[in-house]
PDB file of C-alpha atoms in Angstrom:
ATOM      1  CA  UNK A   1       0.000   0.000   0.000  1.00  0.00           C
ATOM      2  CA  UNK A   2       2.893   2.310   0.768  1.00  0.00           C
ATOM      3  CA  UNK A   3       4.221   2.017  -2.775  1.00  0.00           C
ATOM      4  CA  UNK A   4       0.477   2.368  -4.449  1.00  0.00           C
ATOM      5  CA  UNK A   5       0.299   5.430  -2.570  1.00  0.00           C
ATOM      6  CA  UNK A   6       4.034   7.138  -3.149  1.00  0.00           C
ATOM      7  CA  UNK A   7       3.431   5.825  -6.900  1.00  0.00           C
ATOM      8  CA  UNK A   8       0.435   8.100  -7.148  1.00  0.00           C
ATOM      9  CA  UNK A   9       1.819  11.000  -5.281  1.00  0.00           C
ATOM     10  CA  UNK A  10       4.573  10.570  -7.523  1.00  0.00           C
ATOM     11  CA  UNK A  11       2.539  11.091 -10.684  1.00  0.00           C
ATOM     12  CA  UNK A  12       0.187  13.644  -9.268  1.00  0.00           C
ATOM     13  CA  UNK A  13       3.030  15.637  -8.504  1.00  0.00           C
ATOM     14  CA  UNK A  14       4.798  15.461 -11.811  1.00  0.00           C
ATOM     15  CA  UNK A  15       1.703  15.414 -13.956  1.00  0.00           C
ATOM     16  CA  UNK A  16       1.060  19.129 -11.836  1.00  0.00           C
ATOM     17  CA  UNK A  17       4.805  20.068 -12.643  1.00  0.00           C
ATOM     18  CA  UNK A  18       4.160  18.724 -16.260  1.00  0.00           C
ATOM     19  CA  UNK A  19       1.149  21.364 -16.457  1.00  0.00           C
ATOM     20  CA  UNK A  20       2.895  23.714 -15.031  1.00  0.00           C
ATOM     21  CA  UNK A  21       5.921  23.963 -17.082  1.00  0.00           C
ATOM     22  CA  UNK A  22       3.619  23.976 -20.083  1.00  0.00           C
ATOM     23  CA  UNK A  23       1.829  27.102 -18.985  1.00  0.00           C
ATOM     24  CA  UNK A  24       4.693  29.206 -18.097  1.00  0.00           C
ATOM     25  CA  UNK A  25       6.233  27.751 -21.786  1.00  0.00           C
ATOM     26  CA  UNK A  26       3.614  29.716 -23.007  1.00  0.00           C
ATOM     27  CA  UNK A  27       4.490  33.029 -22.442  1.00  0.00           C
ATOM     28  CA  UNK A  28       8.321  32.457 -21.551  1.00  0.00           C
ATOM     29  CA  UNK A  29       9.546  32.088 -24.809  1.00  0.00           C
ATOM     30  CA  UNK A  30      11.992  29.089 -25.819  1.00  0.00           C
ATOM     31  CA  UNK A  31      14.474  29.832 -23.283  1.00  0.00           C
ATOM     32  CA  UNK A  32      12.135  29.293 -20.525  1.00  0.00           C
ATOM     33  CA  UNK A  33      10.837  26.225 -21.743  1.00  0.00           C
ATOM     34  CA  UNK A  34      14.051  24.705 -22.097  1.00  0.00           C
ATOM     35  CA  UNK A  35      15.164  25.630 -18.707  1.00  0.00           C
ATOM     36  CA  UNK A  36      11.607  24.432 -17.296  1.00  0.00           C
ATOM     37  CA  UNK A  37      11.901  21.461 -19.403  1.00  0.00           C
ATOM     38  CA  UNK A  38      15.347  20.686 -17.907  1.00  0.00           C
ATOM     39  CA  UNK A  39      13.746  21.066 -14.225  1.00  0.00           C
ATOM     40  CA  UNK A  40      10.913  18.881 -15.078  1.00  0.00           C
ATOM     41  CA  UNK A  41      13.046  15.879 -15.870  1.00  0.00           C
ATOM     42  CA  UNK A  42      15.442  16.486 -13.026  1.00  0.00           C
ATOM     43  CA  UNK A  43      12.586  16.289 -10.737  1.00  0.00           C
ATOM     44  CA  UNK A  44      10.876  13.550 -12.130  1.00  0.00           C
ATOM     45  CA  UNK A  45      14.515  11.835 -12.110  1.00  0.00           C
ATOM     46  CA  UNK A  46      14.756  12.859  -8.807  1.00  0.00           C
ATOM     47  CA  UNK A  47      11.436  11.409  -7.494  1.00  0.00           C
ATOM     48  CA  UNK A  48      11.684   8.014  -9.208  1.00  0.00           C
ATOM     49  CA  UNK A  49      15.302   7.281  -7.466  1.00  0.00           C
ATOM     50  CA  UNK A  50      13.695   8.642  -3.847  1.00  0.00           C
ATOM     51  CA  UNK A  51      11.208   5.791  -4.712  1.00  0.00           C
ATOM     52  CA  UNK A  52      13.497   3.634  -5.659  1.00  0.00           C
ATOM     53  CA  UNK A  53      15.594   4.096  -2.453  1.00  0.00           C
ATOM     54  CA  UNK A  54      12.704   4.096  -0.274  1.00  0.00           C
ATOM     55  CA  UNK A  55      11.538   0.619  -1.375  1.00  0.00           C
ATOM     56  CA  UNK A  56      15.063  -1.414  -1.648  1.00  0.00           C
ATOM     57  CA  UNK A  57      15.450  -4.412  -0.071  1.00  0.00           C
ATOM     58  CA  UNK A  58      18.071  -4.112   2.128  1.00  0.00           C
ATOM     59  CA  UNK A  59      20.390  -7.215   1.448  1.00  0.00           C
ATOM     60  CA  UNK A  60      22.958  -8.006   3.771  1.00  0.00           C
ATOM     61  CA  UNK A  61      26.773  -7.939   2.555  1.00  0.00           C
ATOM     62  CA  UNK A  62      28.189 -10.229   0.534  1.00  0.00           C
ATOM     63  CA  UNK A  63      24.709 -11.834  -0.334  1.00  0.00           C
ATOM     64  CA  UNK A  64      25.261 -13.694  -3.688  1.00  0.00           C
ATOM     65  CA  UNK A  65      22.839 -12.595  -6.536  1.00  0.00           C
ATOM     66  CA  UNK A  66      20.927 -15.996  -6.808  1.00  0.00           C
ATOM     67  CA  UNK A  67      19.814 -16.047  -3.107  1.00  0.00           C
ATOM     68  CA  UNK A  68      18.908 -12.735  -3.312  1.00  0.00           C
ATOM     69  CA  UNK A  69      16.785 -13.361  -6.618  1.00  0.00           C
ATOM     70  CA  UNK A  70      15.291 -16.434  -4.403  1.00  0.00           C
ATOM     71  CA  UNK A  71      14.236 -14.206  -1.534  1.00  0.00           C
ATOM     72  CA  UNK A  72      12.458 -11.670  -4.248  1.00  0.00           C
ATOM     73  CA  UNK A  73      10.379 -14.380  -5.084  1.00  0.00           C
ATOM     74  CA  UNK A  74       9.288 -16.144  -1.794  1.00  0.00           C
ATOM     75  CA  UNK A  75       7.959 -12.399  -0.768  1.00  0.00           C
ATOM     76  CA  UNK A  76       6.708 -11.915  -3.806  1.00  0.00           C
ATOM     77  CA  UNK A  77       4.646 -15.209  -4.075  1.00  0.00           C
ATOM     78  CA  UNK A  78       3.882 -14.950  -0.553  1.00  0.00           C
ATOM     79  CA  UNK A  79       2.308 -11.098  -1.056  1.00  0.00           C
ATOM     80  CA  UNK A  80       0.107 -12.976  -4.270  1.00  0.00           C
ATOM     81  CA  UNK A  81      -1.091 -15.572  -1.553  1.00  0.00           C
ATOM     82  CA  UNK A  82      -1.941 -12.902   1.249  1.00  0.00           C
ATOM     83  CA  UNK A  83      -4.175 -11.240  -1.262  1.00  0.00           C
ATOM     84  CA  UNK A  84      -5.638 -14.499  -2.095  1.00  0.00           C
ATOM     85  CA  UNK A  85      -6.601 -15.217   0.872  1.00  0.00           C
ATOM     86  CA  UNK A  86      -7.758 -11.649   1.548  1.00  0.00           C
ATOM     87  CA  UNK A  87      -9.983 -11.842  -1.349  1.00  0.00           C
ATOM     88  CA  UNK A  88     -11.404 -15.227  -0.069  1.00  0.00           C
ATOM     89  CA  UNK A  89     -12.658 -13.638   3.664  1.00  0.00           C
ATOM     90  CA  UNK A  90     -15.332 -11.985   1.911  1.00  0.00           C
ATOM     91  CA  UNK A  91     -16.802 -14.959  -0.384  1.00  0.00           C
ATOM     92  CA  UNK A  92     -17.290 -16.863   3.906  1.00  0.00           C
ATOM     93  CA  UNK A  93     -20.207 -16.104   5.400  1.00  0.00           C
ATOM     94  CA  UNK A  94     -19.160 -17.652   9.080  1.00  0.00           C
ATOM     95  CA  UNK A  95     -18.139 -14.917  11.262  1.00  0.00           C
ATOM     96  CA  UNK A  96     -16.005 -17.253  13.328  1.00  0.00           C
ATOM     97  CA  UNK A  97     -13.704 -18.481   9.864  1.00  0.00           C
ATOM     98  CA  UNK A  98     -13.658 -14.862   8.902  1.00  0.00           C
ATOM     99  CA  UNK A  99     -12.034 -13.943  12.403  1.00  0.00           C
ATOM    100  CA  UNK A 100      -9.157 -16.630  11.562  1.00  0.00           C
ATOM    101  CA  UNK A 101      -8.502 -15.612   8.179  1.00  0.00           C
ATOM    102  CA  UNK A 102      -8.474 -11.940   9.198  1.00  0.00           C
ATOM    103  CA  UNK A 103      -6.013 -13.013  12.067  1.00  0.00           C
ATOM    104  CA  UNK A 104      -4.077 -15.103   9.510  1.00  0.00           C
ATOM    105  CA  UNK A 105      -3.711 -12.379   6.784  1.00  0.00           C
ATOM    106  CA  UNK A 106      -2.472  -9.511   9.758  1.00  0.00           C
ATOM    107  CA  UNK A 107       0.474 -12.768  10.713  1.00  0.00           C
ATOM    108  CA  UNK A 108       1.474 -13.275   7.797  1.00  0.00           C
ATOM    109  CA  UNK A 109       1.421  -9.611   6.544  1.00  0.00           C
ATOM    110  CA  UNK A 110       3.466  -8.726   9.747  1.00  0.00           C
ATOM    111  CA  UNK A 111       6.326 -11.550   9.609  1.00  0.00           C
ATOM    112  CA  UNK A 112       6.632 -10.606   5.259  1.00  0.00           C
ATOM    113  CA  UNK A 113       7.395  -7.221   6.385  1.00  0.00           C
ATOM    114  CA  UNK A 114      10.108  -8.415   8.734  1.00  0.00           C
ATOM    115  CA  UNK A 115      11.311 -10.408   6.349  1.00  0.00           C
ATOM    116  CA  UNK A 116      11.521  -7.243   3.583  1.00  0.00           C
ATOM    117  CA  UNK A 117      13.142  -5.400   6.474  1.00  0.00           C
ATOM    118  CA  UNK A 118      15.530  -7.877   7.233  1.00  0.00           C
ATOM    119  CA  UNK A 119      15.901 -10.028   3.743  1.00  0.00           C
ATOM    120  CA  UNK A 120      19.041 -11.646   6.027  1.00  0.00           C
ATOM    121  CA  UNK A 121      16.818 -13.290   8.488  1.00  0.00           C
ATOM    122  CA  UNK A 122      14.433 -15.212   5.671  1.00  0.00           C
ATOM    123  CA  UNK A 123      15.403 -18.805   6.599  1.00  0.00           C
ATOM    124  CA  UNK A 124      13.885 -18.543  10.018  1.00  0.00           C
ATOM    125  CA  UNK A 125      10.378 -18.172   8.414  1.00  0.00           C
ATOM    126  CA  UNK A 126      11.561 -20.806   5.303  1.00  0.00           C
ATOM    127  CA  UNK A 127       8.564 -22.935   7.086  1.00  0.00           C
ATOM    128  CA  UNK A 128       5.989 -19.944   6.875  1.00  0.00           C
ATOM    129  CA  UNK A 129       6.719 -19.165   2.999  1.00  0.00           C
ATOM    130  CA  UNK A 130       7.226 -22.865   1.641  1.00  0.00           C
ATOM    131  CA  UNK A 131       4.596 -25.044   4.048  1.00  0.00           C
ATOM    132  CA  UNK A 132       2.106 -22.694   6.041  1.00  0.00           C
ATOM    133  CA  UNK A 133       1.095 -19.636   3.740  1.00  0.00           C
ATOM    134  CA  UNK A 134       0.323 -22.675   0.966  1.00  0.00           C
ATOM    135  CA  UNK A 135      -1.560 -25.175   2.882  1.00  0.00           C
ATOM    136  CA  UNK A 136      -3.715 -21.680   4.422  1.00  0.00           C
ATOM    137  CA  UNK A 137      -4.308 -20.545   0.222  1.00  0.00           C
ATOM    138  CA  UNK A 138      -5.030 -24.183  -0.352  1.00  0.00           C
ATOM    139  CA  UNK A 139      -7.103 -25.204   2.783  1.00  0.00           C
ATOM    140  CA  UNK A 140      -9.432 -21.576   2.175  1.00  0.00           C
ATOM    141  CA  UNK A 141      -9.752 -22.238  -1.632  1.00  0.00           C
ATOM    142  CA  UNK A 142     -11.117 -25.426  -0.673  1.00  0.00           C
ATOM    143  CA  UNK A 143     -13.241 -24.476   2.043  1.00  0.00           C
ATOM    144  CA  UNK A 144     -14.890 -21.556  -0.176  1.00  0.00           C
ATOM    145  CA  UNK A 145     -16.435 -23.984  -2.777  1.00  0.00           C
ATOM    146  CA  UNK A 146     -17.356 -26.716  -0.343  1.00  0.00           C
ATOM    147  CA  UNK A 147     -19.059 -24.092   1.928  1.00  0.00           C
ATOM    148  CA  UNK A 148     -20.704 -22.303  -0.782  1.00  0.00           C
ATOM    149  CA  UNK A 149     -22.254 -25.401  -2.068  1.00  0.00           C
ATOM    150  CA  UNK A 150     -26.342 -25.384  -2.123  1.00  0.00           C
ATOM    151  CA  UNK A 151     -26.786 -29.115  -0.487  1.00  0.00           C
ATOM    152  CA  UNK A 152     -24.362 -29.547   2.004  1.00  0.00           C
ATOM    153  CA  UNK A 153     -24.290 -33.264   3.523  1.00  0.00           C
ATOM    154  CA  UNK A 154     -23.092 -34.742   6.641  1.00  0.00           C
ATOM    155  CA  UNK A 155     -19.389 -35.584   4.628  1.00  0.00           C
ATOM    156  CA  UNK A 156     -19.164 -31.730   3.770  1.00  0.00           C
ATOM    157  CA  UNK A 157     -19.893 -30.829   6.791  1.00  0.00           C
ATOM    158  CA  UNK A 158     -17.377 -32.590   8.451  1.00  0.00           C
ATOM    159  CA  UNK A 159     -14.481 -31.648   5.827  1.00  0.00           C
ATOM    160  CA  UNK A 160     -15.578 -28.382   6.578  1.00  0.00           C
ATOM    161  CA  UNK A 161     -15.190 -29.012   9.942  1.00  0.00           C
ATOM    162  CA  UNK A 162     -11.956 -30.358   9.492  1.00  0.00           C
ATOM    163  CA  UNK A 163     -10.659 -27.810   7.270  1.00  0.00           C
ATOM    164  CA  UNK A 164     -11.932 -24.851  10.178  1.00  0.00           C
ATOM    165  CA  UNK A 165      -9.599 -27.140  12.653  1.00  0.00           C
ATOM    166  CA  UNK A 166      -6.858 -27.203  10.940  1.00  0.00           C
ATOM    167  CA  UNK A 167      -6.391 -23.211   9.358  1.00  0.00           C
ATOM    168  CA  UNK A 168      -6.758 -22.603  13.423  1.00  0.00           C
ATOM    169  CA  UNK A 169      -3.712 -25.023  13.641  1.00  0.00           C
ATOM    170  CA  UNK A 170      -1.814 -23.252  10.720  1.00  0.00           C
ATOM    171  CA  UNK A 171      -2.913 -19.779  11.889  1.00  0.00           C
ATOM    172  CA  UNK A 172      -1.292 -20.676  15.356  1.00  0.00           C
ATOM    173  CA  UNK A 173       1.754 -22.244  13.847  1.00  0.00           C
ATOM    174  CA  UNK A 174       2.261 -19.080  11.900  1.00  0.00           C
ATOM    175  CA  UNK A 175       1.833 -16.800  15.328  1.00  0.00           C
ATOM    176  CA  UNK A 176       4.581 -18.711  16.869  1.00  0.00           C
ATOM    177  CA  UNK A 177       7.187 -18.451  14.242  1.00  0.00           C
ATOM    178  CA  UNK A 178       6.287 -14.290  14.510  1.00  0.00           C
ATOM    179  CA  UNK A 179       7.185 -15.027  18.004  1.00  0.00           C
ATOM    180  CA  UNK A 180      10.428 -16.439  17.043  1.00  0.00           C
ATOM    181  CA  UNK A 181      11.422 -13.884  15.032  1.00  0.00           C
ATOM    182  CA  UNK A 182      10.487 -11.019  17.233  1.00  0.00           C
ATOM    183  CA  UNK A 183      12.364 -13.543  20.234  1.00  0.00           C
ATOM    184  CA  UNK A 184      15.326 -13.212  17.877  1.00  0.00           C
ATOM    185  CA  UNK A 185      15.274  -9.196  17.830  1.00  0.00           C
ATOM    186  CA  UNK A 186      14.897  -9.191  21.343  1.00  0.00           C
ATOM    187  CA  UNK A 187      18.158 -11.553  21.895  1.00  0.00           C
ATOM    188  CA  UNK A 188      20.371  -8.987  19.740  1.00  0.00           C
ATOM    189  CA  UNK A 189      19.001  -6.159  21.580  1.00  0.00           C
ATOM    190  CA  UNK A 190      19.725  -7.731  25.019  1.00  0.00           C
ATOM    191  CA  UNK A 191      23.512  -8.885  23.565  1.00  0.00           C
ATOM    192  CA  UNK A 192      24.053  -5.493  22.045  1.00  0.00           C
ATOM    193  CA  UNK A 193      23.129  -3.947  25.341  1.00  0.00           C
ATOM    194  CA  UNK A 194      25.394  -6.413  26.862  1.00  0.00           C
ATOM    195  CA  UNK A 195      28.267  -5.459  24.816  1.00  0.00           C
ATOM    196  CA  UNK A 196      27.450  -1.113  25.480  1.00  0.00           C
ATOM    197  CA  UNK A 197      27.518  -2.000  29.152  1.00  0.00           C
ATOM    198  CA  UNK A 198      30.366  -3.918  29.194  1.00  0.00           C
ATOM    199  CA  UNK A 199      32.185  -1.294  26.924  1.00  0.00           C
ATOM    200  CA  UNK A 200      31.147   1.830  29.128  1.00  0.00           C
ATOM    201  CA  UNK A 201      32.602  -0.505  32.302  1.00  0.00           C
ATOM    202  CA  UNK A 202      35.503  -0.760  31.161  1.00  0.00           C
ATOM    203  CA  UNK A 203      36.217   2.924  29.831  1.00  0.00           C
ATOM    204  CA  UNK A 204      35.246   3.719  33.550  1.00  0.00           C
ATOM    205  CA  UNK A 205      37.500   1.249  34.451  1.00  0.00           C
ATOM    206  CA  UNK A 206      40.440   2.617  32.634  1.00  0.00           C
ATOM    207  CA  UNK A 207      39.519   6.086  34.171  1.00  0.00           C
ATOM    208  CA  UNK A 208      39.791   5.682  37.547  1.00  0.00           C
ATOM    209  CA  UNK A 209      43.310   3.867  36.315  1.00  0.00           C
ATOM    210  CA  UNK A 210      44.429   7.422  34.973  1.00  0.00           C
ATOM    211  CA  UNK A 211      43.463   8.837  38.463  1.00  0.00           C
TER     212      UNK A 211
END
């Protein structure tokens, strides 16, 4: 959504520069046009790398080009699934499988952003992008067109059943390995704390030395 809505500002903004540099081009003469010409493609140069910046993965060092590539696409296939699943609330009329698959799509939309933020720390969630996030698009695709059916018999209902069971198991799954990676940024906070502690102790240390 954030890139949607810089993409548009973006435009907006340039289209208005655009309009503007064609009015003043109109009673400026050639010179003026050139030099507003100029200024409209620096800007719009300008804009497009501030986009570009703003929405770079931030790989870590020494990251070869393949893995990289292979990170790209997990997100990317895993963004396509959240929005398939998304779409799917809507076509469930049971309040209670709507809570789950609202509570699903926030997970998973949470630990991809972590993962965009951090491309580094991907194979911690390898389970969530390769396993969980399918069997969820899967399970819901399923349960759509069995629930939607107009005669529902006592073997639908119990798929269905079974189906309701086991996106609460996936959804809970998915809720602990957010858990794990947030665990994770907790340890390197505590260990970096550790280290600024230990650092300051010793400078004080080396102080009262001098004295």
């Amino acid at each position: 959504m954030r890139k949607i809505l810089w993409g548009l500002f973006s435009f907006f903004l340039s289209l208005g520069f655009g309009l503007f540099t064609t009015a003043l081009s109109l009673f400026g003469g050639t010179g003026l046009f050139l030099a507003l010409l100029l200024g409209g493609f620096v800007h719009i140069s300008g804009t497009w790398l501030l986009y570009s910046l703003l929405t770079k993965k931030r790989f870590p060092k020494g990251m070869i080009k393949q893995e990289q590539n292979y990170i790209s696409q997990l997100l990317d296939n895993a963004k396509k699934k959240i929005r398939q699943i998304q779409m799917a609330r809507f076509r469930i009329k049971t309040l209670r499988m709507q809570q789950t698959i609202s509570k699903m799509t926030k997970i998973s939309t949470k630990i991809v952003k972590l993962i965009e933020e951090n491309p580094g720390r991907y194979r911690g969630a390898n389970h969530f992008f390769n396993t969980d996030l399918n069997s969820a698009a899967e399970l819901i695709d399923k349960y759509v067109t069995l629930s939607n059916q107009p005669v529902k018999t006592m073997e639908i209902n119990e798929a269905l059943q079974t189906c309701e069971e086991t996106l609460n198991d996936l959804t809970t799954s998915m809720e602990q390995e957010l858990l794990d990676l947030l665990n994770d940024d907790v340890l390197y906070l505590e260990a970096e704390s550790n280290v600024i502690k230990q650092t300051i102790q010793e400078v004080k240390a080396r102080e009262q030395l001098k004295r």
